mmCIF file of C-alpha atoms in Angstrom:
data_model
loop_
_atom_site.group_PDB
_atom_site.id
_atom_site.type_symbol
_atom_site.label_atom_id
_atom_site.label_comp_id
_atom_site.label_asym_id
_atom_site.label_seq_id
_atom_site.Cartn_x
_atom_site.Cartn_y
_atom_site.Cartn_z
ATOM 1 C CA UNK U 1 0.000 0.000 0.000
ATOM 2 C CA UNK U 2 2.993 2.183 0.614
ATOM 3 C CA UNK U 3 4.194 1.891 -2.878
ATOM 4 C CA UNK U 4 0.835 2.725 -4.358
ATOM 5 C CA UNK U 5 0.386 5.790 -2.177
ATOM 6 C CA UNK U 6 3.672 6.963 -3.323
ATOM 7 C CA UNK U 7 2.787 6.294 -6.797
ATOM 8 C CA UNK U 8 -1.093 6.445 -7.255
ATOM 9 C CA UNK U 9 -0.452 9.931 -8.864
ATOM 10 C CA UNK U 10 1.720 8.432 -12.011
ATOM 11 C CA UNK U 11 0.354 7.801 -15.517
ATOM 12 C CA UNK U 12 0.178 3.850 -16.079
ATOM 13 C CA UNK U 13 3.643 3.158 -17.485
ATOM 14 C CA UNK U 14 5.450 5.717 -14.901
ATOM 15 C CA UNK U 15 3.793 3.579 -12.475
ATOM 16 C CA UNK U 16 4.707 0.256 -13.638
ATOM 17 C CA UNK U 17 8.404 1.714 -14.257
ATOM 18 C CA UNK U 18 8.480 3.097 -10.350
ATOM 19 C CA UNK U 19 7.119 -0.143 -9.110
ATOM 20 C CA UNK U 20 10.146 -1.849 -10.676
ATOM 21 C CA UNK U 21 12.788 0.319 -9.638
ATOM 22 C CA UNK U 22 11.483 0.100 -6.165
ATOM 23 C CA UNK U 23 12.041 -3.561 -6.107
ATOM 24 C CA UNK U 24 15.323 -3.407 -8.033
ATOM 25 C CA UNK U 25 13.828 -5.335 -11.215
ATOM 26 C CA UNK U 26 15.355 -5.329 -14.545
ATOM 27 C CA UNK U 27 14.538 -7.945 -17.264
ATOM 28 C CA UNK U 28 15.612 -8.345 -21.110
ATOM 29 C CA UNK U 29 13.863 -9.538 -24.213
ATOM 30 C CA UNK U 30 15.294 -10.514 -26.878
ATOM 31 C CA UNK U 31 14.890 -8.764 -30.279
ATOM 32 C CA UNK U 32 13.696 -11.858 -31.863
ATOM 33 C CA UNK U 33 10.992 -13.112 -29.168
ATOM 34 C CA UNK U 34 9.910 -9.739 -29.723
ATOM 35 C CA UNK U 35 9.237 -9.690 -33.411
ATOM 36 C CA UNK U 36 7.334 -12.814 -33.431
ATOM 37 C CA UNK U 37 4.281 -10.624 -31.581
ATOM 38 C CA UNK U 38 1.863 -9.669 -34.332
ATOM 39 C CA UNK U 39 2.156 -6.176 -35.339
ATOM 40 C CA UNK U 40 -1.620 -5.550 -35.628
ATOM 41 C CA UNK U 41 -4.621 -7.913 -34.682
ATOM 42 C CA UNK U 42 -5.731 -8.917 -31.353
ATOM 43 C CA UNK U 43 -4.086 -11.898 -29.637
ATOM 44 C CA UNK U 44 -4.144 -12.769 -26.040
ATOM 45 C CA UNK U 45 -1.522 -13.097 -23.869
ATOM 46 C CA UNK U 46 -1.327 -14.823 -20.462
ATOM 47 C CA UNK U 47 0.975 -14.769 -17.535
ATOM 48 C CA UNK U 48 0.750 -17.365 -14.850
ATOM 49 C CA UNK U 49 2.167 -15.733 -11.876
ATOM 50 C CA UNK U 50 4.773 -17.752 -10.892
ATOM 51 C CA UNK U 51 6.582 -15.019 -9.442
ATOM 52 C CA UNK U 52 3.950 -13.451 -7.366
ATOM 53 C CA UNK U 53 2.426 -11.229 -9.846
ATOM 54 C CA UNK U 54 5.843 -9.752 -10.978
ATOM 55 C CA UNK U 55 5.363 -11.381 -14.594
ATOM 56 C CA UNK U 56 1.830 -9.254 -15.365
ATOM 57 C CA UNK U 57 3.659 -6.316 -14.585
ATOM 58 C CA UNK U 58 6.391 -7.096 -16.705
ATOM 59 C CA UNK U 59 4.348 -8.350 -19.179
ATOM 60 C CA UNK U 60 1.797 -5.295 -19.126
ATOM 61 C CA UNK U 61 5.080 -3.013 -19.303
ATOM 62 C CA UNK U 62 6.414 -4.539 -22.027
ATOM 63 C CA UNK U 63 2.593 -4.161 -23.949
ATOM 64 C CA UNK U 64 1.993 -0.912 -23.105
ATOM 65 C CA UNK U 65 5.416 0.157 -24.494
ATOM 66 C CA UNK U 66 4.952 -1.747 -28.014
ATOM 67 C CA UNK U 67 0.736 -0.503 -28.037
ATOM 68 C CA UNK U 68 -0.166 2.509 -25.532
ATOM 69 C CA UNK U 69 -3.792 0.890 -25.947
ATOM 70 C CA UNK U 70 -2.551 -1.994 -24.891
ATOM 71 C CA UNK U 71 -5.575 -3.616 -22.517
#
């Protein structure tokens, strides 16, 4: 809750960004595994927390960088 307070007032990748430094995460995709996301369509994508939720934020940073209307 203390993070969110800090944070609440952040637009939605400035707050996914702050939650991550706070915790010290960094994480790397590779170029290729990139490209292989379609570049228009809908798809789905799915994230089964194995990392206590970690992986949905990572995973709705990395969406919301490629498509700001990411949802």
């Amino acid at each position: 809750n203390e993070i969110y307070d800090k944070n609440k007032h952040l637009s939605e990748l400035e707050f996914l960004n702050a939650i991550l430094d706070e915790f010290q995460i960094k994480f790397e995709i590779p170029e290729e595994d990139l490209k292989r996301l379609p570049k228009e369509g809908a798809y789905i994508t799915v994230s089964n927390h194995p990392l206590g939720g970690i992986d949905g934020i990572l995973l709705l940073k990395l969406m919301l960088e490629r498509e700001p209307n990411f949802k």
